[in-house]
PDB file of C-alpha atoms in Angstrom:
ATOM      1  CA  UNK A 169      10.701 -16.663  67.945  1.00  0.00           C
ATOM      2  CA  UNK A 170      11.839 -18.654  64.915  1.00  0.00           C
ATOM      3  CA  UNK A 171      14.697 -17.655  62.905  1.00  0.00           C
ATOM      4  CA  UNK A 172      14.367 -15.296  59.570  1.00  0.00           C
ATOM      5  CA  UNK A 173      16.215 -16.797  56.439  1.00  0.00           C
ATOM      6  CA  UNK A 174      18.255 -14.410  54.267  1.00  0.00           C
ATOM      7  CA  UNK A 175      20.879 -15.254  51.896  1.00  0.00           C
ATOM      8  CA  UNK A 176      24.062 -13.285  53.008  1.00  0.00           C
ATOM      9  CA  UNK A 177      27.200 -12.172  50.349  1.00  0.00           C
ATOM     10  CA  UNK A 178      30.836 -12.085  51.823  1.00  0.00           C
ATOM     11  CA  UNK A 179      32.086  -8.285  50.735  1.00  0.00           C
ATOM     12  CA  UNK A 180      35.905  -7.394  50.938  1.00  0.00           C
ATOM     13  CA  UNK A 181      35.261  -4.177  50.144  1.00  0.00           C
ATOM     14  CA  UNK A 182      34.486  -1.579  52.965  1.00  0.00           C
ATOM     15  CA  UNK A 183      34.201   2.002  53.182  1.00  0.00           C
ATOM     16  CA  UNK A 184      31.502   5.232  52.742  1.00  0.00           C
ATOM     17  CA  UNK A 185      31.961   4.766  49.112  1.00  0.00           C
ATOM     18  CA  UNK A 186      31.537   1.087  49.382  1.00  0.00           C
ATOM     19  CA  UNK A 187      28.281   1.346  51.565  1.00  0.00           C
ATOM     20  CA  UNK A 188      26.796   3.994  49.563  1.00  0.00           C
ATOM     21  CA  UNK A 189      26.785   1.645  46.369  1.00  0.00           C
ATOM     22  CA  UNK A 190      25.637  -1.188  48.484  1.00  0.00           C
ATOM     23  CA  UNK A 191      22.560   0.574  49.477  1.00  0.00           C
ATOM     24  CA  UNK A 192      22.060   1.845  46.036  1.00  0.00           C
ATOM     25  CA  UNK A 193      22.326  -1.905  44.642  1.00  0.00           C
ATOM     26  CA  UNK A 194      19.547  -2.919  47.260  1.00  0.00           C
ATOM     27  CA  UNK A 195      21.914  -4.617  49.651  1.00  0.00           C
ATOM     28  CA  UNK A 196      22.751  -3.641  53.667  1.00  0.00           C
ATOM     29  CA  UNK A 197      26.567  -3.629  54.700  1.00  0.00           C
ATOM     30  CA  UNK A 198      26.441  -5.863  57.985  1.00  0.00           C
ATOM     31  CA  UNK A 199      29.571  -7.808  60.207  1.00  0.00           C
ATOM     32  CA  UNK A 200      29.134 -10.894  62.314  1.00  0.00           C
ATOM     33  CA  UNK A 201      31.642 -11.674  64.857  1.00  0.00           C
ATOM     34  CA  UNK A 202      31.647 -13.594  68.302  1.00  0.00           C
ATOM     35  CA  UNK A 203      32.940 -16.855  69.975  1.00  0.00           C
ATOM     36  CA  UNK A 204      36.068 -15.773  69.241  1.00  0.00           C
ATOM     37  CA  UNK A 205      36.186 -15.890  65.398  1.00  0.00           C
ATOM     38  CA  UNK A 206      37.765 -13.866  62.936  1.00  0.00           C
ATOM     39  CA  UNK A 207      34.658 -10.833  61.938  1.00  0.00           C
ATOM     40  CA  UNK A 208      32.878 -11.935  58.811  1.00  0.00           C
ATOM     41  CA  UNK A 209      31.740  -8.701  56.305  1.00  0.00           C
ATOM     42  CA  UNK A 210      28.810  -9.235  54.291  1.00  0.00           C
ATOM     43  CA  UNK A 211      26.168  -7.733  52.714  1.00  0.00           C
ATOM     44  CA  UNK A 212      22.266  -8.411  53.109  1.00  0.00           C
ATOM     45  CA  UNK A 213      19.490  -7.941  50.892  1.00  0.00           C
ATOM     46  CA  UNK A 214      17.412  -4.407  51.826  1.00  0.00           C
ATOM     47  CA  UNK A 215      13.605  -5.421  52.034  1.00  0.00           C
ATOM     48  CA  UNK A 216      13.935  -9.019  52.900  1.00  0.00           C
ATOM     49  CA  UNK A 217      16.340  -7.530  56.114  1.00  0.00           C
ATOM     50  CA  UNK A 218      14.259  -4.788  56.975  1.00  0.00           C
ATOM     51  CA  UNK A 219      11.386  -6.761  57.588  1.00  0.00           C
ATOM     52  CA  UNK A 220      13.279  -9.382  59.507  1.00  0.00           C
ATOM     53  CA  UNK A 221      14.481  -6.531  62.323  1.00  0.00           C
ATOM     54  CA  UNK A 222      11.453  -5.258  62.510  1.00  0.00           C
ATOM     55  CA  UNK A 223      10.882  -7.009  66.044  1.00  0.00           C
ATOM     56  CA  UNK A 224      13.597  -6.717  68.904  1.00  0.00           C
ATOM     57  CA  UNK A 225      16.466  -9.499  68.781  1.00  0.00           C
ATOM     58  CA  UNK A 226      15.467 -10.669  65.539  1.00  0.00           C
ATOM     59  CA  UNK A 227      17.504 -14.303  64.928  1.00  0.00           C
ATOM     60  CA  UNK A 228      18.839 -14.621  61.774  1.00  0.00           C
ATOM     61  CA  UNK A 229      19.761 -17.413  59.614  1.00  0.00           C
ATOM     62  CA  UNK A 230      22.040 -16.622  57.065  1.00  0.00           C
ATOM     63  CA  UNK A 231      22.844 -18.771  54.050  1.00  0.00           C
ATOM     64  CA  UNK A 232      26.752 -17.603  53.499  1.00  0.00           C
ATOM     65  CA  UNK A 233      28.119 -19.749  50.396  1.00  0.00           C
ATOM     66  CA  UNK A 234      26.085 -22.737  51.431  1.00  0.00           C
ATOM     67  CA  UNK A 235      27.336 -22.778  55.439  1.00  0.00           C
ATOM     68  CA  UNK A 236      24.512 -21.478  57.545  1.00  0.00           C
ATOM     69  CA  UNK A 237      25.238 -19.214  60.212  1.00  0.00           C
ATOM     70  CA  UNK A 238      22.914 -18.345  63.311  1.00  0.00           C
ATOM     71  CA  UNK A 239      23.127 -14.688  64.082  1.00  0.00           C
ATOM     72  CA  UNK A 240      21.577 -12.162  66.672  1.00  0.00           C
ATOM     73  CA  UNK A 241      20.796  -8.769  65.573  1.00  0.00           C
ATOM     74  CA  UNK A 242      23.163  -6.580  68.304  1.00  0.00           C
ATOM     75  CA  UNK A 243      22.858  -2.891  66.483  1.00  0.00           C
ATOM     76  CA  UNK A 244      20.962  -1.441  63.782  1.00  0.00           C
ATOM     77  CA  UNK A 245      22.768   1.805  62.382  1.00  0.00           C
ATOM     78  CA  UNK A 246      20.128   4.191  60.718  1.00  0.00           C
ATOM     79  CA  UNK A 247      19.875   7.333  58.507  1.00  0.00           C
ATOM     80  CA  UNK A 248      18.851  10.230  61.132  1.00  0.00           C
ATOM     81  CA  UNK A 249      16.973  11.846  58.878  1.00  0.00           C
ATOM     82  CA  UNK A 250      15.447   8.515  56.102  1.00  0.00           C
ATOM     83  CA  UNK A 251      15.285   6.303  58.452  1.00  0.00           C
ATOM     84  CA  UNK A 252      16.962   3.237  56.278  1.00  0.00           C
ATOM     85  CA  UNK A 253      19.292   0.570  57.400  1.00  0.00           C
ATOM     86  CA  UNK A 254      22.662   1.842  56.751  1.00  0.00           C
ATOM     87  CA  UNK A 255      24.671  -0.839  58.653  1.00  0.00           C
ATOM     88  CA  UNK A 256      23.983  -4.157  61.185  1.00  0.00           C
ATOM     89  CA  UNK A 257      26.031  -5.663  63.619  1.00  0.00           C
ATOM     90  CA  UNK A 258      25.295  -9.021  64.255  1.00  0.00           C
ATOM     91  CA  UNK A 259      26.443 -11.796  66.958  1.00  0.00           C
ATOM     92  CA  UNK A 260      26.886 -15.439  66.166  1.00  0.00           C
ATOM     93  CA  UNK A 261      24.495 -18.037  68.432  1.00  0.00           C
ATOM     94  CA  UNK A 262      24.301 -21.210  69.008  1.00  0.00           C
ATOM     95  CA  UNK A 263      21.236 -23.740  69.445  1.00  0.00           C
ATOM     96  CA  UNK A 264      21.141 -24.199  72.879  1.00  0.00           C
ATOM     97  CA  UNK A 265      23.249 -21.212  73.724  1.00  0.00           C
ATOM     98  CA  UNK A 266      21.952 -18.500  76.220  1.00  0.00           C
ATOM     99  CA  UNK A 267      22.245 -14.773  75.570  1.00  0.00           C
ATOM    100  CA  UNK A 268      21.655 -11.510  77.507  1.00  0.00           C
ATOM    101  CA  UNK A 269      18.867  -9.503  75.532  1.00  0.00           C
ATOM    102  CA  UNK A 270      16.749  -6.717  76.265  1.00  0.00           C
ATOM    103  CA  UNK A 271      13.405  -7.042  75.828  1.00  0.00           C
ATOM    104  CA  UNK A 272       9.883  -4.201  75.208  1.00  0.00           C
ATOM    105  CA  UNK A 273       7.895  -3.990  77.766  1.00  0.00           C
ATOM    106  CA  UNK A 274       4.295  -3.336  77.057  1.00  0.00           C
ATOM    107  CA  UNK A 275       1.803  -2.590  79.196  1.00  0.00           C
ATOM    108  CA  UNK A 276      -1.610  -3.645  78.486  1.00  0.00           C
ATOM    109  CA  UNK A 277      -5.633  -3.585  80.484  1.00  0.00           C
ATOM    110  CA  UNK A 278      -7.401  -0.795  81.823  1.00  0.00           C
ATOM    111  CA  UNK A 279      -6.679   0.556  85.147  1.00  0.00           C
ATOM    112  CA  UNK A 280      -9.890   1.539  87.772  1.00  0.00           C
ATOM    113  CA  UNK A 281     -11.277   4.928  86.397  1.00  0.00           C
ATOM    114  CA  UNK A 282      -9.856   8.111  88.109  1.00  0.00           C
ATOM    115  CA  UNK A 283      -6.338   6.471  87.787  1.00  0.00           C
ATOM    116  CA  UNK A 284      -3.126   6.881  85.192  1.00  0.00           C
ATOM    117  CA  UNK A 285      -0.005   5.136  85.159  1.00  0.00           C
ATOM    118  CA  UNK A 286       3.580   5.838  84.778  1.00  0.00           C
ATOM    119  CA  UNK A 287       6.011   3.631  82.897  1.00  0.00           C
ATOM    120  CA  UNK A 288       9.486   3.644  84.333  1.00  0.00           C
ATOM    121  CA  UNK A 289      10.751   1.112  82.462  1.00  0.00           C
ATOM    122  CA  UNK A 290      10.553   0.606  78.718  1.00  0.00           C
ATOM    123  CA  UNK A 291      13.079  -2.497  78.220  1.00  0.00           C
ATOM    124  CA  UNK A 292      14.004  -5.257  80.932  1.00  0.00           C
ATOM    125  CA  UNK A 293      17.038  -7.032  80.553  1.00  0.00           C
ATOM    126  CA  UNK A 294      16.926 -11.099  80.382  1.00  0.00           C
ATOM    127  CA  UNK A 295      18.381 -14.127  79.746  1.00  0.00           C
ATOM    128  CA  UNK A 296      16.948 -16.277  77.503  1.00  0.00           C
ATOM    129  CA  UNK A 297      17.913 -19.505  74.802  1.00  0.00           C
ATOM    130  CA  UNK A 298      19.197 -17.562  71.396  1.00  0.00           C
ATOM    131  CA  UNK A 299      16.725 -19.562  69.571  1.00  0.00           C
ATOM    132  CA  UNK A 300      13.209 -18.677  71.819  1.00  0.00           C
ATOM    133  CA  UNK A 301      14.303 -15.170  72.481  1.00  0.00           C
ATOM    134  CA  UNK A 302      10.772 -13.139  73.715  1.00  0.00           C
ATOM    135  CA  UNK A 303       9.362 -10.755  71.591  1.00  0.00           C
ATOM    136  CA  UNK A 304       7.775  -8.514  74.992  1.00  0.00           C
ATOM    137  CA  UNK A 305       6.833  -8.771  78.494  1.00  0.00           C
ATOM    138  CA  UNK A 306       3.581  -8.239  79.168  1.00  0.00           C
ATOM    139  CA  UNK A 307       2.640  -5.862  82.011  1.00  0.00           C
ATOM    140  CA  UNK A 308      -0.984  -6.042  83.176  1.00  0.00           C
ATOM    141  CA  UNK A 309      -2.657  -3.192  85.156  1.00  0.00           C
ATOM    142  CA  UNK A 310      -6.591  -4.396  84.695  1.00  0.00           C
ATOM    143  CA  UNK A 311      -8.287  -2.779  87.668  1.00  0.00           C
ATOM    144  CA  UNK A 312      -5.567  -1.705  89.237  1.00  0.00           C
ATOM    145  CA  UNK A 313      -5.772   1.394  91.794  1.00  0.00           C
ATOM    146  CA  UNK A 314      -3.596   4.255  93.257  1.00  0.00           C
ATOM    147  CA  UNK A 315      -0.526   3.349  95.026  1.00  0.00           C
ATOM    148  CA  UNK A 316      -0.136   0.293  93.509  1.00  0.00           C
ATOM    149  CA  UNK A 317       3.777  -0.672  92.047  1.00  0.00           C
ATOM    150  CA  UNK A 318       4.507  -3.035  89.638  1.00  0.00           C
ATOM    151  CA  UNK A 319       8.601  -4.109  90.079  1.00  0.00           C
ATOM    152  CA  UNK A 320      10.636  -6.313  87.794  1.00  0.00           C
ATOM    153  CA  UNK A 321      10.642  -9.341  90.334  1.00  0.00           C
ATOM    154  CA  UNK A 322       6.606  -9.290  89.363  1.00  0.00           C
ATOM    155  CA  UNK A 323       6.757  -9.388  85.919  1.00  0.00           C
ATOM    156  CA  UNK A 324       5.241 -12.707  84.452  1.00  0.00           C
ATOM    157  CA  UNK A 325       8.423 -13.561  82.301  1.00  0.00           C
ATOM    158  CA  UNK A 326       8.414 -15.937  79.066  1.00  0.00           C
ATOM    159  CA  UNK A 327       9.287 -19.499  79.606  1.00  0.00           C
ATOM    160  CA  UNK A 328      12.728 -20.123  79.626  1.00  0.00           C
ATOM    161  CA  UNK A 329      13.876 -16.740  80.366  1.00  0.00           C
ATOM    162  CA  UNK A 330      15.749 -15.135  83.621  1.00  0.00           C
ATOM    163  CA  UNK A 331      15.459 -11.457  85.109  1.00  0.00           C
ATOM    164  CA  UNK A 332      19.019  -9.964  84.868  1.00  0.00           C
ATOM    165  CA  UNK A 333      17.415  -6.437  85.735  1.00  0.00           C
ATOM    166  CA  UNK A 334      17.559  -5.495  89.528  1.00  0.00           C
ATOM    167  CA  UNK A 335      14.365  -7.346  90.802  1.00  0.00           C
ATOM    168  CA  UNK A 336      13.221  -4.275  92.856  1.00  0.00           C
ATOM    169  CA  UNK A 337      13.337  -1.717  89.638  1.00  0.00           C
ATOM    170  CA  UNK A 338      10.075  -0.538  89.222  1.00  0.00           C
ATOM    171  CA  UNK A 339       8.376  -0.938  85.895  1.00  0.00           C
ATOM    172  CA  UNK A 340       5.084   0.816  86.385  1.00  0.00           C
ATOM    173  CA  UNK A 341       3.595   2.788  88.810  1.00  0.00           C
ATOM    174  CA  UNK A 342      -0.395   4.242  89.466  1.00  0.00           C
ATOM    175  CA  UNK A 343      -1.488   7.304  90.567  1.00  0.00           C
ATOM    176  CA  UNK A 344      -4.618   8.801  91.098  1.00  0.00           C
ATOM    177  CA  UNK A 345      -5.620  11.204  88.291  1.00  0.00           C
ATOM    178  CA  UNK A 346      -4.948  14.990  89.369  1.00  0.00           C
ATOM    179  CA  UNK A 347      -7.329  17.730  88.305  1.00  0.00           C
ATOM    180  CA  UNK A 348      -4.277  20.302  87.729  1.00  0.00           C
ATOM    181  CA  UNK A 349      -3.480  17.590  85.256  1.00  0.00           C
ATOM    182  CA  UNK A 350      -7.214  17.570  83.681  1.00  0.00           C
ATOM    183  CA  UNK A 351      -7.279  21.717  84.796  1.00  0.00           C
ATOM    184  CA  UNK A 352      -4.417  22.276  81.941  1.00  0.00           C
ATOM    185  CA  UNK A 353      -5.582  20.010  79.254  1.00  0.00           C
ATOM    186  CA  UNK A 354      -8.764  21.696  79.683  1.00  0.00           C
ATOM    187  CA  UNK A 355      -6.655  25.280  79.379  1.00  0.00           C
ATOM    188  CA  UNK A 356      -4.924  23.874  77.018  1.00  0.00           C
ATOM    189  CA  UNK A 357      -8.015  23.248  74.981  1.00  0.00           C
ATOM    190  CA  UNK A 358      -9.364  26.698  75.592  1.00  0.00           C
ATOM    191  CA  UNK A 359      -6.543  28.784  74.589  1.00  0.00           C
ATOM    192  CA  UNK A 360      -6.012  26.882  71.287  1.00  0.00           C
ATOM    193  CA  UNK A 361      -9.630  27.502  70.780  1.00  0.00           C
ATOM    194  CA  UNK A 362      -9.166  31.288  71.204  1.00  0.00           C
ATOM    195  CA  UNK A 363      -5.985  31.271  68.818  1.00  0.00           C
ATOM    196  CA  UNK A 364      -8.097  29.692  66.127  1.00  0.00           C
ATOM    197  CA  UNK A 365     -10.491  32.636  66.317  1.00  0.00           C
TER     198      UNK A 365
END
């Protein structure tokens, strides 16, 4: 995953009061810190960040007064209730440097018919180089039938990148389709239809 580019403003103010009229101006309250250096406040522009942490472990570049800093995005803190960015902690990274992240897992193909699957695990934790963090794993159940597991140790991992997660959690599991389950949509179905009547 390449790196997004945002220009970055040291702030030495802090505070509710200070945030709310950062947000108002369009900007995002955010702190770097790691490898042992002194935290660095700044602020970040609103749209241009918001689409940069879209994706899980977005990298950052930030231009600070000309130096550029490498940055991982650690926490996003958001508005219950909006939803907007009201504060990012980031962690400083080097080229070259490897970092514990976790990763989406997404599960994608059709099983065999008469089957469903169960995801146990949404995020699997690896190691990978800050600058070609994955975006996903990619779990694929094409064809697969009842009984079958899918554990961490089997996931097809991106190049580079090393299973931290215990290698016998399971990730995905398929079952056979029950009729209860089909018996109470179907119920379901019905006694909606008589409410609407």
């Amino acid at each position: 995953m390449s790196e997004q580019k945002l220009a970055a403003e040291v702030r030495t103010e802090f505070g509710k009061g200070f945030a709310r009229r950062a947000r108002m101006a369009g900007q995002i309250p955010a702190v770097i810190y790691g490898h042992g250096a002194e935290p660095i406040h700044i602020t970040l522009p609103s749209k241009a960040t918001t689409l940069a942490v879209r994706k899980a472990n977005a990298l950052l570049s930030l231009d600070i007064n000309g130096d550029v800093h490498l940055a991982l995005v650690k926490d996003i803190q958001r508005d219950p209730i909006k939803q907007i960015i009201e504060h990012i902690d980031l962690l400083t990274v080097i080229k070259g440097e490897k970092v514990t992240v976790d990763v989406p897992v997404h599960v994608t193909g059709e099983l065999a018919p008469g089957n469903v699957y169960n995801q146990e695990l949404t995020v699997i934790s690896l190691e990978a180089e800050a600058t070609h963090l994955p975006t996903a794993v990619e779990v694929d159940i094409e064809g697969r039938t009842a009984g079958e597991h899918i554990h961490a140790s089997d996931l097809v991992l991106p190049k580079g990148s090393v299973l931290l997660a215990d290698a016998d959690a399971l990730v995905v599991h398929i079952s056979e389709a029950t009729e209860s389950a089909e018996g109470e949509e179907a119920e379901a179905g019905e006694a909606s239809a008589a409410s609407a009547e």
